Every structure is written in C-alpha cells, then in structure tokens.
CSV table of C-alpha atoms in Angstrom, one decimal:
chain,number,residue,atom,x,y,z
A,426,UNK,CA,64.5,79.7,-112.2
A,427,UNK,CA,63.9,80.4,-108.6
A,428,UNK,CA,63.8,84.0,-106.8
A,429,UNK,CA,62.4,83.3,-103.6
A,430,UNK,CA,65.9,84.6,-101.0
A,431,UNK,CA,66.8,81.9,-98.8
A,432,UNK,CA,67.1,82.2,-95.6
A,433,UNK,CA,70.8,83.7,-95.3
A,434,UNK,CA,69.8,86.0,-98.3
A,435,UNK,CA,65.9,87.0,-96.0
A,436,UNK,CA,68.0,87.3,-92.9
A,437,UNK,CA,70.5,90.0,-94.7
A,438,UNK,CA,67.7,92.1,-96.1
A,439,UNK,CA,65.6,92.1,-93.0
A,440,UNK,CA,68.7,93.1,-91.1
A,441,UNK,CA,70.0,95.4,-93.7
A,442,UNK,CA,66.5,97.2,-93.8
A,443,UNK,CA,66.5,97.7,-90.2
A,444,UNK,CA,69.6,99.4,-89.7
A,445,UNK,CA,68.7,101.7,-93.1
A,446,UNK,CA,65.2,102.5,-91.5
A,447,UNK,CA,66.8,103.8,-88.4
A,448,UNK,CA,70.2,105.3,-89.3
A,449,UNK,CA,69.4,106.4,-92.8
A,450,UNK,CA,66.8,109.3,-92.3
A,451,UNK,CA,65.8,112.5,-93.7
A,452,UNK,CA,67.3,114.6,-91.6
A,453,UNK,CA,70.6,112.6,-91.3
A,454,UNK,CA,71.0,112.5,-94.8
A,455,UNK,CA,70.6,116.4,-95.1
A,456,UNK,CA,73.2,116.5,-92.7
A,457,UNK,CA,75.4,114.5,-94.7
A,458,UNK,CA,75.3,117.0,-97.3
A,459,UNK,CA,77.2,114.9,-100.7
A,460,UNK,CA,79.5,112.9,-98.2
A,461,UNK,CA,79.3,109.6,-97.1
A,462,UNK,CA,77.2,108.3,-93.4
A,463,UNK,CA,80.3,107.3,-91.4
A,464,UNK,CA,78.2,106.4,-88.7
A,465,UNK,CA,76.3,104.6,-91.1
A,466,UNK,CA,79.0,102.9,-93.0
A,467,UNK,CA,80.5,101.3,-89.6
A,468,UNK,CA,76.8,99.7,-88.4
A,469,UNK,CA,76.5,98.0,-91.7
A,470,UNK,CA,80.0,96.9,-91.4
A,471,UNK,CA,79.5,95.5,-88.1
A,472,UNK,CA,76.7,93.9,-88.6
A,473,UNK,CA,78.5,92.4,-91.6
A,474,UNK,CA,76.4,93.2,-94.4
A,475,UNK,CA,79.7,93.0,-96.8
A,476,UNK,CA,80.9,90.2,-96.0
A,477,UNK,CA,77.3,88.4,-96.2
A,478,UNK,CA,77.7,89.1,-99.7
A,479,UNK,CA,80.2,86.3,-100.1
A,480,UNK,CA,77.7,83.5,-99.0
A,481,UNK,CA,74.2,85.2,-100.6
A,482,UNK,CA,75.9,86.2,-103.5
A,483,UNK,CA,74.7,88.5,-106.4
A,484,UNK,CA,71.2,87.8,-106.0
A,485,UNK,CA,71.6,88.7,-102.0
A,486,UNK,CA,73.9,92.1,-102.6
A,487,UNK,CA,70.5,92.9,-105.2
A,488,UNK,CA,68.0,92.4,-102.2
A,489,UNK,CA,70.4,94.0,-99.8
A,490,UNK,CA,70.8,97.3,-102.6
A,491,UNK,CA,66.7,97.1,-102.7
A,492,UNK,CA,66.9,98.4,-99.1
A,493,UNK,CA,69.5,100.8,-99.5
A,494,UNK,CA,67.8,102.2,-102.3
A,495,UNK,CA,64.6,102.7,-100.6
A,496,UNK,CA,66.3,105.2,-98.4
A,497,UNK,CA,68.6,106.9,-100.5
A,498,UNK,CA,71.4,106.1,-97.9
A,499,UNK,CA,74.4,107.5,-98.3
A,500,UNK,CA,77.1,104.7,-98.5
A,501,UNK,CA,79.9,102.9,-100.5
A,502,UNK,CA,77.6,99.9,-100.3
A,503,UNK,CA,77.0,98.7,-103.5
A,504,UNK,CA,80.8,100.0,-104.9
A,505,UNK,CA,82.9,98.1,-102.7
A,506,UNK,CA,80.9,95.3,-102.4
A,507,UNK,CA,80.8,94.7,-106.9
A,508,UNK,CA,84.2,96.4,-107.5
A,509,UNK,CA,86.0,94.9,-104.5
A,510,UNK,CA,84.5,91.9,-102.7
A,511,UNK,CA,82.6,90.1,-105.3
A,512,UNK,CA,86.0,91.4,-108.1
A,513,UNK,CA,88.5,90.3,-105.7
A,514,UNK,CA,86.9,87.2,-104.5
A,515,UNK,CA,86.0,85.8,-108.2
A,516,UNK,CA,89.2,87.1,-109.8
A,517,UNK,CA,92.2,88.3,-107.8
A,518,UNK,CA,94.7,86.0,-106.8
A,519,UNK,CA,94.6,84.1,-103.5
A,520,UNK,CA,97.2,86.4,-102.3
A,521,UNK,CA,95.3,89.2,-103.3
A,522,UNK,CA,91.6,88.0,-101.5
A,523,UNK,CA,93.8,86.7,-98.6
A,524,UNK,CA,95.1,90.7,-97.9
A,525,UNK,CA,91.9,92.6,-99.0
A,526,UNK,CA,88.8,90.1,-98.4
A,527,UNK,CA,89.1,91.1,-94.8
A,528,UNK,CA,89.7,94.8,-94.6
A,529,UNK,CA,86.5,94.6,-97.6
A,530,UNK,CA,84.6,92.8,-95.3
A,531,UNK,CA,85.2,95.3,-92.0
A,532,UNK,CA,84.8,98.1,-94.1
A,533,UNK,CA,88.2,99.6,-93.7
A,534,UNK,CA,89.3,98.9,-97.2
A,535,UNK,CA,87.0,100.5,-99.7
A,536,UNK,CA,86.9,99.7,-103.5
A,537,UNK,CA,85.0,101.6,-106.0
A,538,UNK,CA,85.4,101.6,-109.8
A,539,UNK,CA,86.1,103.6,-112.9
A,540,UNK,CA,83.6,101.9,-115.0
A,541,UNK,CA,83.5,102.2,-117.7
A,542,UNK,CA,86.5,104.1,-119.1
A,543,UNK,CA,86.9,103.1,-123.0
A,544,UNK,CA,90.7,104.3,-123.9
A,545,UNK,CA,90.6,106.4,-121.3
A,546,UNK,CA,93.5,104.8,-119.4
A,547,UNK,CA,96.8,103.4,-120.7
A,548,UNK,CA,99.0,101.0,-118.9
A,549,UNK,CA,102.9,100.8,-119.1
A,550,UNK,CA,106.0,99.6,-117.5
A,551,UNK,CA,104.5,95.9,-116.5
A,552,UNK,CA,101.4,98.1,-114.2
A,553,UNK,CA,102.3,102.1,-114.5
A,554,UNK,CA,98.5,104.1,-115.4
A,555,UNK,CA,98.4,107.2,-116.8
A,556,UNK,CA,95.4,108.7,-118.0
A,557,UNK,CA,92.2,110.3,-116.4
A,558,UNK,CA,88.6,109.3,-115.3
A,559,UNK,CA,85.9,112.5,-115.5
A,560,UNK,CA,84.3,111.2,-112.4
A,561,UNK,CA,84.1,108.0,-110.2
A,562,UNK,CA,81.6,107.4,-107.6
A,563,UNK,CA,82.6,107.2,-103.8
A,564,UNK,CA,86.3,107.8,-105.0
A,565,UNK,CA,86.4,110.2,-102.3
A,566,UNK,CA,86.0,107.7,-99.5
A,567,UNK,CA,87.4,104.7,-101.4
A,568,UNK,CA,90.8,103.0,-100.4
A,569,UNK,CA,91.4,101.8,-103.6
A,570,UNK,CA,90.3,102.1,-107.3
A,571,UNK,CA,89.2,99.3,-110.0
A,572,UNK,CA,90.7,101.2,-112.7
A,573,UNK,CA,90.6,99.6,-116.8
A,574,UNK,CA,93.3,99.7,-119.2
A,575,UNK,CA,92.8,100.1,-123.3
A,576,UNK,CA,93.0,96.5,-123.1
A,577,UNK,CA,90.6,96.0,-120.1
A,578,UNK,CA,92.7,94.6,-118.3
A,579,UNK,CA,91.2,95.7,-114.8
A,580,UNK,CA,94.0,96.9,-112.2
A,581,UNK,CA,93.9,98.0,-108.5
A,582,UNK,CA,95.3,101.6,-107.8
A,583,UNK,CA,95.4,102.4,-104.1
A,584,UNK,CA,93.9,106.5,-104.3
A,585,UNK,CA,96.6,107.8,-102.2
A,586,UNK,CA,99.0,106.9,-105.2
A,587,UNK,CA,97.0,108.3,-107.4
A,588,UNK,CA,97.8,111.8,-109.1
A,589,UNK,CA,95.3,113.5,-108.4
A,590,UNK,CA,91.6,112.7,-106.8
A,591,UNK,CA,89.8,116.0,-107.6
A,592,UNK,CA,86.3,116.5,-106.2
A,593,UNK,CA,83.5,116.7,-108.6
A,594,UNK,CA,79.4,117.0,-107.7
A,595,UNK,CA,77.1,114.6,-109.7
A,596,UNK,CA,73.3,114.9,-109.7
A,597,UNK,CA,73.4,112.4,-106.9
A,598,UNK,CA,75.5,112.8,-103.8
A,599,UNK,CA,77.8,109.7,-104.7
A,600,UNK,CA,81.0,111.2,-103.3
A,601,UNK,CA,82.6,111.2,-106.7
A,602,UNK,CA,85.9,112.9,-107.7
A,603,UNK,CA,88.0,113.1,-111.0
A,604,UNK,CA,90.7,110.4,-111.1
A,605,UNK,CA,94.3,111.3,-112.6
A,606,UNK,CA,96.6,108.9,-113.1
A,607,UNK,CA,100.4,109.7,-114.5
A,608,UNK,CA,102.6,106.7,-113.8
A,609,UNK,CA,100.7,105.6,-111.0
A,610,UNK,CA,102.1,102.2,-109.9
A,611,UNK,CA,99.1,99.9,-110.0
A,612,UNK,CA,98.4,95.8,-108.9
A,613,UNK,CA,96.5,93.9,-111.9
A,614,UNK,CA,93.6,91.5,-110.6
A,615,UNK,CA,94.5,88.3,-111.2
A,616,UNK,CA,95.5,86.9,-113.9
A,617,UNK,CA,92.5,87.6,-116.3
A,618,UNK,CA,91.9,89.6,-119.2
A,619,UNK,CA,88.5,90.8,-121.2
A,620,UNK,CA,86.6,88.2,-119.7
A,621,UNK,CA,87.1,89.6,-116.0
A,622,UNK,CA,86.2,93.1,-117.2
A,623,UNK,CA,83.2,92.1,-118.7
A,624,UNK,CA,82.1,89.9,-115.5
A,625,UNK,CA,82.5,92.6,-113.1
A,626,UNK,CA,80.9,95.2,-115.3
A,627,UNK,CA,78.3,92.8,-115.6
A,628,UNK,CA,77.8,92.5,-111.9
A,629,UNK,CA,77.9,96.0,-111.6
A,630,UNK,CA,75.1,96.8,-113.9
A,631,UNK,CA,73.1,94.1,-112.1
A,632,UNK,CA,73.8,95.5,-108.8
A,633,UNK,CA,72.9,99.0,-109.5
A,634,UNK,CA,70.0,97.9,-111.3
A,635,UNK,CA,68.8,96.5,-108.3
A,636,UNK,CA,70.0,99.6,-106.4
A,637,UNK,CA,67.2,101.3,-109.0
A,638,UNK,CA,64.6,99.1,-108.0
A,639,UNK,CA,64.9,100.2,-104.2
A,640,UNK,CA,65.3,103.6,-105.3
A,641,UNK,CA,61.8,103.5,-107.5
A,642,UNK,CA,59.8,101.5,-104.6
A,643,UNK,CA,61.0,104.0,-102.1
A,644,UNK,CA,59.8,107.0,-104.6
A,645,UNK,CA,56.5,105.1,-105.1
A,646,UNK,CA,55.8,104.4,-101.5
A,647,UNK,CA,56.1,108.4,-100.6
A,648,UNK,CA,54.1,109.4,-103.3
A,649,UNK,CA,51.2,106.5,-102.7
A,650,UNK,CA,51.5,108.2,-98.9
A,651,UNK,CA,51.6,111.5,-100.2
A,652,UNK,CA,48.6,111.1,-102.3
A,653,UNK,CA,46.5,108.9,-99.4
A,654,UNK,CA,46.5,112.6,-97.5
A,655,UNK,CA,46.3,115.2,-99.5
A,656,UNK,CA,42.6,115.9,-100.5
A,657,UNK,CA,41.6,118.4,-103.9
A,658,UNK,CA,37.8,118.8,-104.3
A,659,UNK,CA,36.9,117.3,-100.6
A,660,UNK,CA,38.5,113.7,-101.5
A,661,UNK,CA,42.3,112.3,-101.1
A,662,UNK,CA,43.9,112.4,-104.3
A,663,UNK,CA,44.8,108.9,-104.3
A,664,UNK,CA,40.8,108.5,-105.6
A,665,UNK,CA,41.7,109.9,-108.6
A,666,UNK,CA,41.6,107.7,-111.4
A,667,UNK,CA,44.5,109.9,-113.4
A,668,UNK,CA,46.4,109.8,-109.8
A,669,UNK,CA,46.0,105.8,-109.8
A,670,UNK,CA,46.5,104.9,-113.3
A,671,UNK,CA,50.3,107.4,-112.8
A,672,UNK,CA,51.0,105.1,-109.5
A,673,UNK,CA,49.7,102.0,-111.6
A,674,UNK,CA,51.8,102.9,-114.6
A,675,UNK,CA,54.8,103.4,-112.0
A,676,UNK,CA,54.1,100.3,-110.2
A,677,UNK,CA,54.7,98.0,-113.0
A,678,UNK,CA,57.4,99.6,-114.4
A,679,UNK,CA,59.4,99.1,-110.6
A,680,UNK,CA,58.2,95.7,-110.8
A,681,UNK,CA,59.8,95.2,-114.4
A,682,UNK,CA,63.4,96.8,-113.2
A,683,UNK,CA,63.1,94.0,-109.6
A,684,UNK,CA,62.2,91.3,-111.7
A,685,UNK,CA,65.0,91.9,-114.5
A,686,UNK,CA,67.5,92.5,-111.9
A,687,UNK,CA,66.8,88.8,-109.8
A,688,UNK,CA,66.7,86.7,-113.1
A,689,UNK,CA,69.9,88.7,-114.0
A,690,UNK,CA,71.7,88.0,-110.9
A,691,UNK,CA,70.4,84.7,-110.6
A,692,UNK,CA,71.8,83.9,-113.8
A,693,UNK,CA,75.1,85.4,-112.3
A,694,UNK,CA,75.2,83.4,-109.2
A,695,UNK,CA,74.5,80.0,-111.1
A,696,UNK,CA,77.4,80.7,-113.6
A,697,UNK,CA,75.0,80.9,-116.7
A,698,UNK,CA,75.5,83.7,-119.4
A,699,UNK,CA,74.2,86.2,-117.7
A,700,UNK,CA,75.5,89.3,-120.3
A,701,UNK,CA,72.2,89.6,-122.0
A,702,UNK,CA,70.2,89.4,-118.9
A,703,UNK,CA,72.2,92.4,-117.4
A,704,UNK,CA,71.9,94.4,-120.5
A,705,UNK,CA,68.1,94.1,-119.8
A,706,UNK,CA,68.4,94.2,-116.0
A,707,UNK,CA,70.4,98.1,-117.4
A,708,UNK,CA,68.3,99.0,-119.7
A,709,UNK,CA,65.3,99.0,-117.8
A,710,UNK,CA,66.9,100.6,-114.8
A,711,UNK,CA,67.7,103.5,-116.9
A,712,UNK,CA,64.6,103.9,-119.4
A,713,UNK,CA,62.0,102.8,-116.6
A,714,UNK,CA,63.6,104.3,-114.0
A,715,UNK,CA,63.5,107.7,-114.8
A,716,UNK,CA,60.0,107.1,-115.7
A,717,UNK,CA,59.2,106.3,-112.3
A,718,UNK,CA,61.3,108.9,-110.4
A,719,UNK,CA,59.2,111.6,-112.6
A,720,UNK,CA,55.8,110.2,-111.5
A,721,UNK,CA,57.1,110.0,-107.8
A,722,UNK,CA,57.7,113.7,-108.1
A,723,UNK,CA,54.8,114.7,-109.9
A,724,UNK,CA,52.8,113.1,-107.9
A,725,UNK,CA,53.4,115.2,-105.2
A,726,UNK,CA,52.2,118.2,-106.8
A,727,UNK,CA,53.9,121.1,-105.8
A,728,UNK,CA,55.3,119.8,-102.9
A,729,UNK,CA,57.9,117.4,-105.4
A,730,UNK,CA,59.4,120.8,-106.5
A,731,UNK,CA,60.7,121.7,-102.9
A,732,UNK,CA,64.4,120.9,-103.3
A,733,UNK,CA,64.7,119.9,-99.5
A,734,UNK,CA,62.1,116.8,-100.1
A,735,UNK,CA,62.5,113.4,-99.1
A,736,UNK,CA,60.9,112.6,-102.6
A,737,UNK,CA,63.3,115.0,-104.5
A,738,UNK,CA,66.4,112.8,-103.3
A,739,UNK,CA,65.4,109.7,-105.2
A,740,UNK,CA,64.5,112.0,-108.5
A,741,UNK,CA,68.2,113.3,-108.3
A,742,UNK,CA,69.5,108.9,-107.6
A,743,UNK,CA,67.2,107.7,-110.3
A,744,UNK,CA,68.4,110.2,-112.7
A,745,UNK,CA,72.1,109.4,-111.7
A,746,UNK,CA,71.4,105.5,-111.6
A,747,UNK,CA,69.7,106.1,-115.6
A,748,UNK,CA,72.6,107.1,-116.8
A,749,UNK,CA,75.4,105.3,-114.7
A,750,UNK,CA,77.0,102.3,-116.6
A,751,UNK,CA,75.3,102.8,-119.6
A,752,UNK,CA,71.8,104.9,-120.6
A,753,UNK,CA,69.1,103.4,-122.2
A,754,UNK,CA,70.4,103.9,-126.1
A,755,UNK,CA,73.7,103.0,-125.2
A,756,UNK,CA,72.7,99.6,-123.6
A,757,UNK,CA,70.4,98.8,-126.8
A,758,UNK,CA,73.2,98.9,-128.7
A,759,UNK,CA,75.4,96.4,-126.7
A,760,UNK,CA,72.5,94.4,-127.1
A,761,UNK,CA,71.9,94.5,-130.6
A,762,UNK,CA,75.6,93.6,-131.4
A,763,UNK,CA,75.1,90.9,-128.9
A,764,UNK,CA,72.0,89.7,-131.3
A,765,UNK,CA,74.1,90.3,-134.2
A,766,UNK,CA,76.5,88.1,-133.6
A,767,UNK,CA,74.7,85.7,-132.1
A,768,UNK,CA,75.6,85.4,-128.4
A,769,UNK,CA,72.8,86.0,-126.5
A,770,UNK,CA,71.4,83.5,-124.3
C-alpha cells in the first residue's frame, strides 16, 4: 500500500489549508458561537473543495478533514461530503447524482446523516418515515437528511419535510438538532440495501477519523507552542522531561489515529474490504483521541482550563469525535463479531 497524496490529492490539502488558516480563526470562530462559517462554507465551495472529492477520493476527503480539523472550523465539510457526495455518487441512481452531484458540489445542497440510528426509524407506504433521531450533526444547516430504516435501507428526507428539526447543543458546536419524522415522504438511495448502509457508514467512520487526526495535531501543535514559552524554575517548560514524555506520548498516539485512517481509506478507495480497517481507523479515533485532547489541555496548565481557549475548542471536538459513530467499547465489539465470524480482512 501506498499513502503518499498525489498530486490532485497535495494540491486539495495545500489549498484547503490555506483557506482554513485564514478564514477559520480564533476569533471568527467565537463569533460563530455553535453555527456554521457561512463565509467560510462559500470560499471552500468556490474553490471546489467538495467536488475535489470526487477525483481524490476517500483518501483525499481524509487529508482535506486533517486540515479542517487542525482549526476546528466550523463547517458541514466532512457531512455533506460522506453522506451526500461520496453516498450519492457510489449509490444513488443516475437520476439521483445527475440532480444533487451539482448543487453538493456548489455547496447549495447540503447532506448530513442520522448515523447510526438502530430501530430508531421505521419506513412505510413504499418511502413514508416516522420515527425520531436524538441529535444529528449540521442538521440545522443541512438541505437534506441520510436517514436509516429498521432494515437499513438508507433514504433521503429533504429537512423542510421533515416534522420537526429541533435544536439541540452537543459538546462540540456541530449545528446538530433532533430529527422527527411522522410520515415524512422520503427518496430511497438507489437501489441498494445493507450493503450501502454499511459502505457509507464505513466511510463515515474513516472520514471522521481522519477529521480526529487534524483535530489531535492541531491540539498538539498549541500545546508544543504553549510549552516552548512558558518558563517554571527559569527554563521553558518544553525542557521538562515529564512535559516531553506527555507531548511524546501524544505524538504517537496522533500518528496511530493518521496512519489508521490512510490505510483505511486507501483500502476504501481501491474497493478492498475496508470494514475491519475502519473499525480500527474508529476505534483509535475515539480511545486515542481523547487521550490526546487531555494532554493538549493539560499541557497548558492553567491556561487549558480558560473556557474561551483556542486549545479548549479541540478538547470539546475530540471528546465529541470519541464518541460519534461508535466509542471505543462499542467499536471492539463490531470487531470481535467481525473476528468471530470470520470476516475480517
């Protein structure tokens, strides 16, 4: 296997962390407050970021999360790209990916997803949903919904049909409101069944795995600042062997969530089994990356406890991004019934 980016997939990132270094800063993304960076949204867009993800595939959108994550920036980015591009392009119909590719690529149609939702929804009346999601991310800003059935079936629910989209706060400023559904007319992706669930759930927990990895370097690299600065006992604090053994510690562990996510998505991209691999790619997301989020802020001493810190921002994303998709127990045990029955690759 080979992760070195080619150049479409080096060009995307370099472009993709320019327009994050300038547009998503601190003191934007206070203003923001829990909502989405409009200005933001519409630079990536033009620059077309989303549609890049069509030609660089999964292993590009992973790079192009890496930089979004360093920042914390406050955009639909990896949502529409997993639940609508890279869904609608590898399983709606053509119809389907002939009316929404475009408006997913400009960045006026905006998917998100409702995954996962076990049971929670029930479908009816050849694509009526009723039933209720607790919380979905970006849902407030989101065109359209990814929504499961009990048979995971996977359907598209525009919002504005939807019952009711009730706002809810997460530990991350994702956007994210309650779905209700009752008889909500809905458009069923493709033609596909389980195995189109699983793929795009899949590709989710790849993507935002890779989203962790940006997250966890950006933590790292302000507390490796922080610590270069601020002296205790006449020296900076980054001379300290417990300081560099916590960075060190922190380090690898951001290294092990990158390199788990690329061999996952390359996987993806080359149409191998790539369940297993994004199991992994989750599971060390979750457990590692709370791990490192924790040493970013402790790192900074008392300064990490100031709500209204730069640092504090990716604590509260790698805390949401451990648990989103699947925590660290939860993922073990997909894996071990993957062992069990002998299907992983």
């Amino acid at each position: 296997m080979d992760f070195t980016p080619t150049e479409e997939q080096e060009a995307a990132r370099e472009l993709a962390g320019r327009i994050f270094a300038d547009l998503a800063t601190h003191e934007r993304l206070r203003a923001a407050g829990t909502g989405t960076d409009a200005e933001l949204w519409k630079a990536l867009c033009a620059a077309g970021l989303p549609g890049a993800v069509e030609e660089t595939g999964l292993l590009g959108l992973v790079l192009l999360l890496e930089e979004q994550g360093r920042r914390t920036a406050q955009v639909p980015f990896a949502a529409s790209c997993v639940y609508g591009i890279l869904a609608v392009a590898r399983h709606g119909t053509e119809g389907q990916r002939s009316r929404l590719l475009p408006g997913l690529r400009d960045g006026t149609t905006v998917v998100t997803g409702a995954l996962p939702a076990p049971g929670a929804v029930t479908s009816c009346d050849g694509g009526r949903l009723s039933g209720a999601v607790g919380w979905v991310p970006w849902l407030r800003d989101a065109t359209h919904v990814l929504v499961p059935d009990e048979d995971r079936v996977l359907w598209l629910v525009r919002t504005e049909d939807a019952a009711a989209v009730e706002a809810v706060e997460l530990t991350a400023p994702w956007a994210a409101a309650r779905l209700v559904l009752d008889g909500t007319p809905a458009e069923r992706l493709g033609q596909g069944g389980p195995s189109s669930h699983d793929d795009v759930l899949a590709a989710a927990r790849i993507a935002f795995a890779g989203l962790q990895a940006g997250v966890c370097a950006g933590s790292l690299a302000r507390a490796v600042e922080h610590t270069s600065v601020r002296e205790q006992f006449g020296r900076p604090l980054s001379t300290h062997q417990a300081v560099q053994l916590r960075a060190a510690d922190a380090h690898m562990d951001t290294e092990a969530i990158r390199v788990t996510a690329y061999e996952a998505a390359w996987r993806f991209d080359e149409g191998l089994d790539a369940s297993g691999a994004a199991l992994t790619a989750a599971w060390w997301a979750s457990e590692a990356g709370k791990r490192v989020v924790h040493a970013g802020q402790h790192l900074h001493g008392g300064t990490g406890a100031d709500l209204d810190h730069p640092v504090h921002r990716h604590f509260l994303w790698g805390r949401q991004l451990d648990a989103y998709l699947g925590c660290g127990t939860e993922l073990l045990a997909e894996l071990g019934d993957l062992l069990a029955i002998g299907d992983l690759s």
